[in-house]
């Protein structure tokens, strides 16, 4: 009956559905610095939006525009716009037969204008679940502005059926309250961020080019052929170079809601184009950027999601790895990794002794509260352990283990022995997987309304290359400055240098990252040439800029798509992007990318190298 | 002496140079809805900006960061930041010899920190031309944060020398007060536009994809190879399809500061990527969009440029062509085109008779006030004309001509006879060229402080194709709706149909264009298939969307780069873009586009087709 109910995703928790527009306006008017609620009815003929009507409007003649949500036997219909639903009474008298005829026969999702009088609903017929449920509109005149043809799929089966179909008809999906809410919240949050940066703190919104050239190691950059044979632009992964050059240019405080590009082929929940809140400041240190970002998020945080407190806690990269086995810990729950090497050293278990004898060898464990729900290795009511390991552990050691892990009845301990990093990483993954399993089994581990921000700091500046561990690569990018305490190590033992890079983590997701940059041309050249063994020629313009009056500077980039999806509790960043691409990078609505003729390629001096199979297929 | 004086372009009229930051803050605090002036000193150690210091700060210890503008004999130096200049007194006593040593030896454009006390300048040494000219800072401590190497060109010759060099060292050019002012004004205007759209009128800021597919006739769209062999994305020239689909999706009011792309090869003062303020509304008519845009510009107009009055005047396309010979009339001055066919019909001049005998034949003229300054064909003091034509004109006709054109002594009349459109177009061009010549000769024709907005409306919906005039093409784009009065003509005589397209013109420059769109799938299909003879298949997703509940809608796009360049009086849009490309589409700083290896092309299944000469050159 509710024809568009399928457009309302059910999986997303905690979101007001109908009347989200109202919430929007409430939020806007309540916030201290926000101006009065926006006027949605300026410049058009409508007097009101459907969703804003209330008892206060009783007696008024209103002109509404909207979509027919459903219609019942020529008696009434529900009209919908972006602010909500309103019940419209279809007149039954002879004088209005034309109106009755129009509205009774218009298909669901047709676009109509209705003019009528707001009246109270008859006593007992109020609908408290509907923000407009106390009233209805008695139609006087109506007009079908655009009739809707047959909708492209069986309505009620839709969600089950196919994500691809939803993507193909994205404009229908966009009519759902959920997507309307997500996109409007995104717009509102970004607007508040701009107010904070521009109006409160003097940042300048500057657009930087997206047609640039390949950066060293820019294998994930899309190429754009130019009309000069053999020459290509590249769509950069971030405005990194430009924002630094803006600081050299004396712009002092820059920000941009920047479109960025990354060609990673097929990866789930990544988009080939994405958006970051890109920030750079001169004469700032790490703490300055952190306080700025905390203030930014606090200021722009949507009221209906509670408030966030600042400063955010901070953790070093080493601590994060040791305690959580990851550099983006989800600190909404415990289950920290515990080192049990000390007393297991005294056990006779051979493989543990082996593990501990190696460099960086370790034995660690996590305790799964109520782990009995998901695995069978448990702590018994009498405090003894049900485990093969107990054979090798004395009673004392067992009790030490129980104490070290603070195990309760029915808890499960997972132990891992081996090389420190591998052990932590494995236990970190197990920690998240068991949390998922526990929650699937009905235990509440992570408060879905909690937003736990965390700074992770003191990353290593360089990491051994995976393919050749004797060579180094930048842990983040080559412009990151070394930690002030480690500057001299840069020249003696670069592997030991910590960086001034910082990541912002929210509920176990990286939502931002930045650093203080190198502003000395000499140091930058040393890093590029001596440590990374790269050809610094491609970055000659940046090196030269550092020689010509570059101020100390630093910045950060926040991943807007991920941040907003976490705020609204959406499972995918696709739910906060108006026209997302599929995980294979395709636009299923417009069918992009697509074939072009070889004539169209000519001005760009390129031709397609067809893979052999395709060549064959084309022949046949 | 003023080392960076070359960074201050001299050609741009009417702009405050030093102290622009101050103007910014004044403007921000004066505007009714703007919050208090931004805090430029949050999150950093500096206590003040250089440019903000005044007598009120006397006695305070301040910490400043900036660039050395110049330094004189170890006695004083001028420190510069984005807000202006401050004089720093270098201490001469023994206890401060270290400070003296540092500051005396630091090269111009080095970055320094200075801490010191604000003191009044000695009586008689105030500099009224400098906003900070009543005071100076007595340095207590100082630090060279980054010394500047030798600047890459002889300073004083710079502007004369080479635009290319300025582009290559754009970050140096960005330090000029002029570019700082332009970019900050741009940021400020856009922020006000956002406030108007989002906060006052309920528009939603929505990002649309830039990786899409070719639109029909999209020959100017850059291609982006994908990892699927033979398939390409395209960088769209505007979010046209997406903004319409957002209306179909019920978003009601959309805007975006949208990056757009157009590959036109080499064209002066065009950029391959540019920015438009992109707007779309549902349930709106032409007047609604016009009032919206007038309000938008009035609200965001920078205070220091005066105010603009609304509504803007409006002119039909036909009137514009007839009176000004162009569809973007500069209405800051007269010299309108006058039809003199009526009385010249009575003359014996053969070529005029010829011209008038053809269909659309006409004789028109413009009168150049004080034209004697630039051409020699004149109206004599005795009221007679100095022209070969006078041979063929009786005295009465001469006097009629003088009257019709309202000619004064020393005015010049230019006559043209022939086909109406060609005549108007030629006289329209002459009107602008003679205006330039008159101004070059010292006459004031156009007030440089005047901003004359104008709507041009009632464009034809279709135009004959240049290469084959029996076929029609869209005057703007195929989604433009026909004028309501002309709808039936669409099916009988499409050449006569006027459209609901409107252009916004400022001082003779097109700064915006938009239309009410077709929302009927049937009408859209008819236009595409029957009138334009295009394959509607590539637009099937849009046609389908129009069938599934598309509201009536319309919108506009404002060219931000051009608009801002007109507001600041810059000769080129390059002056309001942080990192512009050269007129050949090159980034001269980073050297883009550039060659890539064939390995880098492999994942995209393309190869370069070298033109023969280049192949040969590579061989040798």
Coordinates of N, CA, C and O in Angstrom, one line a residue, chain A residues 529-610:
Chain A
X529 N 66.3 12.2 -2.1 CA 67.4 11.6 -2.8 C 68.1 10.5 -2.0 O 68.4 9.5 -2.6
X530 N 68.4 10.9 -0.8 CA 69.3 9.9 0.0 C 68.5 8.8 0.7 O 68.9 7.7 0.7
X531 N 67.3 9.2 1.2 CA 66.6 8.1 1.9 C 65.7 7.3 1.0 O 65.7 6.1 0.9
X532 N 64.9 8.0 0.2 CA 63.9 7.3 -0.7 C 64.5 7.0 -2.1 O 63.9 6.2 -2.8
X533 N 65.7 7.5 -2.4 CA 66.4 7.2 -3.6 C 65.5 7.5 -4.8 O 65.4 6.7 -5.8
X534 N 64.8 8.6 -4.7 CA 63.9 9.0 -5.8 C 64.5 10.1 -6.6 O 65.4 10.8 -6.2
X535 N 64.1 10.2 -7.9 CA 64.5 11.3 -8.7 C 63.8 12.5 -8.3 O 62.6 12.6 -8.4
X536 N 64.5 13.5 -7.8 CA 63.8 14.7 -7.2 C 63.5 15.7 -8.3 O 62.8 16.7 -8.1
X537 N 63.9 15.3 -9.6 CA 63.6 16.3 -10.7 C 62.2 16.6 -10.9 O 61.8 17.7 -11.1
X538 N 61.3 15.5 -10.8 CA 59.9 15.8 -11.0 C 59.3 16.7 -9.9 O 58.2 17.2 -10.1
X539 N 60.0 16.8 -8.8 CA 59.5 17.7 -7.7 C 60.3 19.0 -7.7 O 60.3 19.7 -6.7
X540 N 61.0 19.3 -8.8 CA 61.9 20.5 -8.7 C 61.2 21.7 -8.4 O 61.7 22.6 -7.7
X541 N 60.0 21.9 -8.9 CA 59.2 23.1 -8.6 C 59.0 23.3 -7.1 O 59.0 24.4 -6.5
X542 N 58.7 22.2 -6.4 CA 58.4 22.2 -5.0 C 59.7 22.5 -4.2 O 59.7 23.3 -3.3
X543 N 60.8 21.9 -4.6 CA 62.1 22.1 -3.9 C 62.5 23.5 -4.1 O 63.0 24.2 -3.1
X544 N 62.3 24.1 -5.3 CA 62.7 25.5 -5.5 C 61.8 26.4 -4.7 O 62.3 27.4 -4.1
X545 N 60.5 26.0 -4.6 CA 59.6 26.9 -3.7 C 60.1 26.9 -2.3 O 60.0 27.9 -1.6
X546 N 60.6 25.8 -1.8 CA 61.0 25.7 -0.4 C 62.3 26.6 -0.2 O 62.5 27.0 0.9
X547 N 63.0 26.9 -1.3 CA 64.2 27.8 -1.2 C 63.8 29.2 -1.2 O 64.7 30.1 -0.9
X548 N 62.6 29.6 -1.6 CA 62.3 31.0 -1.9 C 61.3 31.5 -0.9 O 60.3 32.2 -1.2
X549 N 61.5 31.2 0.4 CA 60.7 31.8 1.4 C 59.5 31.0 1.8 O 58.4 31.5 1.8
X550 N 59.7 29.7 2.0 CA 58.6 28.8 2.5 C 58.4 28.9 4.0 O 59.4 28.7 4.7
X551 N 57.2 29.2 4.5 CA 57.0 29.2 5.9 C 56.9 27.8 6.4 O 56.5 26.9 5.7
X552 N 57.2 27.6 7.7 CA 56.8 26.3 8.3 C 55.3 26.1 8.2 O 54.6 27.1 8.4
X553 N 54.8 24.9 7.9 CA 53.4 24.8 7.7 C 53.0 23.3 7.9 O 53.9 22.4 7.9
X554 N 51.7 23.1 8.0 CA 51.2 21.8 8.2 C 49.7 21.8 7.9 O 49.1 22.8 7.8
X555 N 49.1 20.6 7.9 CA 47.7 20.5 7.6 C 47.1 19.2 7.8 O 47.7 18.3 8.4
X556 N 46.0 19.0 7.2 CA 45.2 17.7 7.4 C 44.2 17.6 6.3 O 43.9 18.6 5.7
X557 N 43.8 16.4 6.1 CA 42.6 16.2 5.1 C 41.7 15.2 5.8 O 42.1 14.2 6.4
X558 N 40.4 15.6 5.9 CA 39.4 14.7 6.4 C 38.6 14.1 5.3 O 38.2 14.7 4.4
X559 N 38.4 12.8 5.4 CA 37.6 12.1 4.4 C 36.1 12.3 4.6 O 35.5 11.7 5.5
X560 N 35.6 13.2 3.8 CA 34.2 13.6 4.1 C 33.2 12.5 3.9 O 32.3 12.4 4.7
X561 N 33.3 11.7 2.9 CA 32.4 10.7 2.6 C 32.3 9.7 3.8 O 31.2 9.4 4.3
X562 N 33.5 9.3 4.2 CA 33.5 8.3 5.4 C 32.9 9.0 6.6 O 32.1 8.4 7.4
X563 N 33.4 10.2 6.9 CA 32.9 10.9 8.1 C 31.4 11.0 8.1 O 30.7 10.7 9.1
X564 N 30.8 11.4 7.0 CA 29.3 11.6 7.0 C 28.7 10.2 7.1 O 27.6 10.1 7.8
X565 N 29.2 9.2 6.5 CA 28.6 7.9 6.6 C 28.6 7.4 8.0 O 27.6 6.7 8.5
X566 N 29.6 7.7 8.7 CA 29.7 7.3 10.2 C 28.7 8.1 11.0 O 28.0 7.6 11.9
X567 N 28.6 9.4 10.7 CA 27.6 10.2 11.4 C 26.2 9.8 11.3 O 25.4 9.7 12.2
X568 N 25.8 9.4 10.0 CA 24.4 9.0 9.8 C 24.3 7.5 10.0 O 23.1 7.0 9.9
X569 N 25.3 6.8 10.3 CA 25.3 5.4 10.5 C 25.0 4.5 9.3 O 24.3 3.5 9.3
X570 N 25.4 5.0 8.1 CA 25.2 4.3 6.9 C 26.2 3.2 6.7 O 27.4 3.4 7.1
X571 N 25.8 2.1 6.2 CA 26.8 1.0 6.0 C 27.9 1.3 4.9 O 28.9 0.7 5.0
X572 N 27.6 2.2 4.0 CA 28.5 2.4 2.9 C 28.6 3.9 2.6 O 27.6 4.6 2.8
X573 N 29.7 4.3 2.1 CA 29.8 5.7 1.7 C 28.9 6.0 0.5 O 28.6 7.1 0.2
X574 N 28.5 5.0 -0.2 CA 27.5 5.2 -1.3 C 26.2 5.8 -0.8 O 25.5 6.4 -1.6
X575 N 25.9 5.6 0.4 CA 24.7 6.1 1.0 C 24.7 7.6 1.3 O 23.7 8.2 1.7
X576 N 25.9 8.2 1.2 CA 26.0 9.7 1.4 C 26.5 10.4 0.2 O 27.0 11.6 0.3
X577 N 26.5 9.7 -1.0 CA 26.9 10.3 -2.2 C 25.7 10.3 -3.2 O 25.1 9.2 -3.3
X578 N 25.4 11.4 -3.8 CA 24.2 11.5 -4.6 C 24.2 10.5 -5.8 O 23.3 9.7 -6.0
X579 N 25.3 10.4 -6.5 CA 25.4 9.5 -7.7 C 26.7 8.7 -7.5 O 27.7 9.0 -8.2
X580 N 26.7 7.7 -6.7 CA 27.9 6.9 -6.5 C 28.2 6.0 -7.7 O 27.3 5.7 -8.5
X581 N 29.4 5.5 -7.8 CA 29.7 4.5 -8.7 C 29.7 3.1 -8.1 O 29.8 3.0 -6.8
X582 N 29.4 2.1 -8.9 CA 29.4 0.7 -8.3 C 30.9 0.4 -7.9 O 31.8 1.1 -8.2
X583 N 31.0 -0.8 -7.2 CA 32.4 -1.1 -6.7 C 33.3 -1.4 -7.9 O 34.5 -1.4 -7.7
X584 N 32.8 -1.6 -9.1 CA 33.7 -1.7 -10.2 C 33.9 -0.3 -10.9 O 34.4 -0.3 -12.0
X585 N 33.5 0.7 -10.3 CA 33.8 2.1 -10.8 C 32.8 2.5 -11.9 O 33.1 3.3 -12.7
X586 N 31.7 1.8 -12.0 CA 30.7 2.1 -13.1 C 29.6 3.0 -12.6 O 29.1 2.8 -11.5
X587 N 29.1 3.8 -13.4 CA 27.9 4.6 -13.2 C 26.8 3.8 -13.9 O 26.7 3.7 -15.1
X588 N 26.0 3.1 -13.1 CA 25.0 2.2 -13.7 C 23.7 2.9 -14.2 O 23.0 2.3 -15.0
X589 N 23.6 4.2 -13.9 CA 22.5 4.9 -14.4 C 22.8 5.5 -15.8 O 22.0 5.2 -16.7
X590 N 23.9 6.1 -15.9 CA 24.2 6.7 -17.2 C 25.1 5.8 -18.1 O 25.3 6.1 -19.2
X591 N 25.5 4.7 -17.5 CA 26.4 3.8 -18.2 C 27.7 4.4 -18.6 O 28.1 4.5 -19.7
X592 N 28.5 4.7 -17.5 CA 29.9 5.2 -17.7 C 30.8 4.2 -17.0 O 30.4 3.7 -15.9
X593 N 32.0 4.0 -17.4 CA 32.6 4.5 -18.7 C 32.0 3.8 -19.9 O 31.3 2.8 -19.7
X594 N 32.2 4.4 -21.0 CA 31.6 3.8 -22.2 C 32.6 3.9 -23.4 O 33.6 4.6 -23.4
X595 N 32.2 3.1 -24.5 CA 33.1 3.1 -25.7 C 33.0 4.5 -26.4 O 31.9 5.2 -26.3
X596 N 34.1 4.9 -27.0 CA 34.0 6.1 -27.8 C 34.6 5.7 -29.2 O 35.3 4.7 -29.3
X597 N 34.3 6.5 -30.2 CA 34.8 6.1 -31.5 C 36.3 6.5 -31.7 O 36.8 7.3 -30.9
X598 N 36.9 5.9 -32.6 CA 38.4 6.2 -32.8 C 38.6 7.6 -33.3 O 39.6 8.2 -33.1
X599 N 37.5 8.1 -34.0 CA 37.6 9.6 -34.4 C 37.7 10.5 -33.1 O 38.4 11.5 -33.1
X600 N 37.0 10.1 -32.1 CA 37.0 10.9 -30.9 C 38.3 10.8 -30.2 O 38.7 11.7 -29.4
X601 N 39.1 9.7 -30.5 CA 40.4 9.6 -29.8 C 41.5 10.4 -30.6 O 42.5 10.7 -30.0
X602 N 41.2 10.6 -31.9 CA 42.2 11.2 -32.7 C 42.9 12.5 -32.2 O 44.1 12.6 -32.2
X603 N 42.0 13.5 -31.7 CA 42.6 14.7 -31.3 C 43.6 14.5 -30.1 O 44.4 15.4 -29.8
X604 N 43.5 13.4 -29.5 CA 44.3 13.1 -28.3 C 45.5 12.2 -28.6 O 46.2 11.8 -27.7
X605 N 45.6 11.8 -29.9 CA 46.8 11.0 -30.3 C 46.9 9.7 -29.5 O 48.0 9.3 -29.1
X606 N 45.8 9.1 -29.3 CA 45.8 7.8 -28.6 C 45.0 6.8 -29.4 O 44.1 7.2 -30.1
X607 N 45.3 5.5 -29.2 CA 44.4 4.5 -29.7 C 44.3 3.4 -28.7 O 45.1 3.2 -27.8
X608 N 43.2 2.6 -28.8 CA 43.0 1.5 -27.9 C 43.9 0.3 -28.2 O 44.0 -0.1 -29.4
X609 N 44.5 -0.3 -27.2 CA 45.2 -1.6 -27.4 C 44.3 -2.6 -26.9 O 44.2 -2.9 -25.7
X610 N 43.6 -3.2 -27.8 CA 42.6 -4.2 -27.4 C 43.3 -5.5 -26.9 O 44.2 -6.0 -27.5

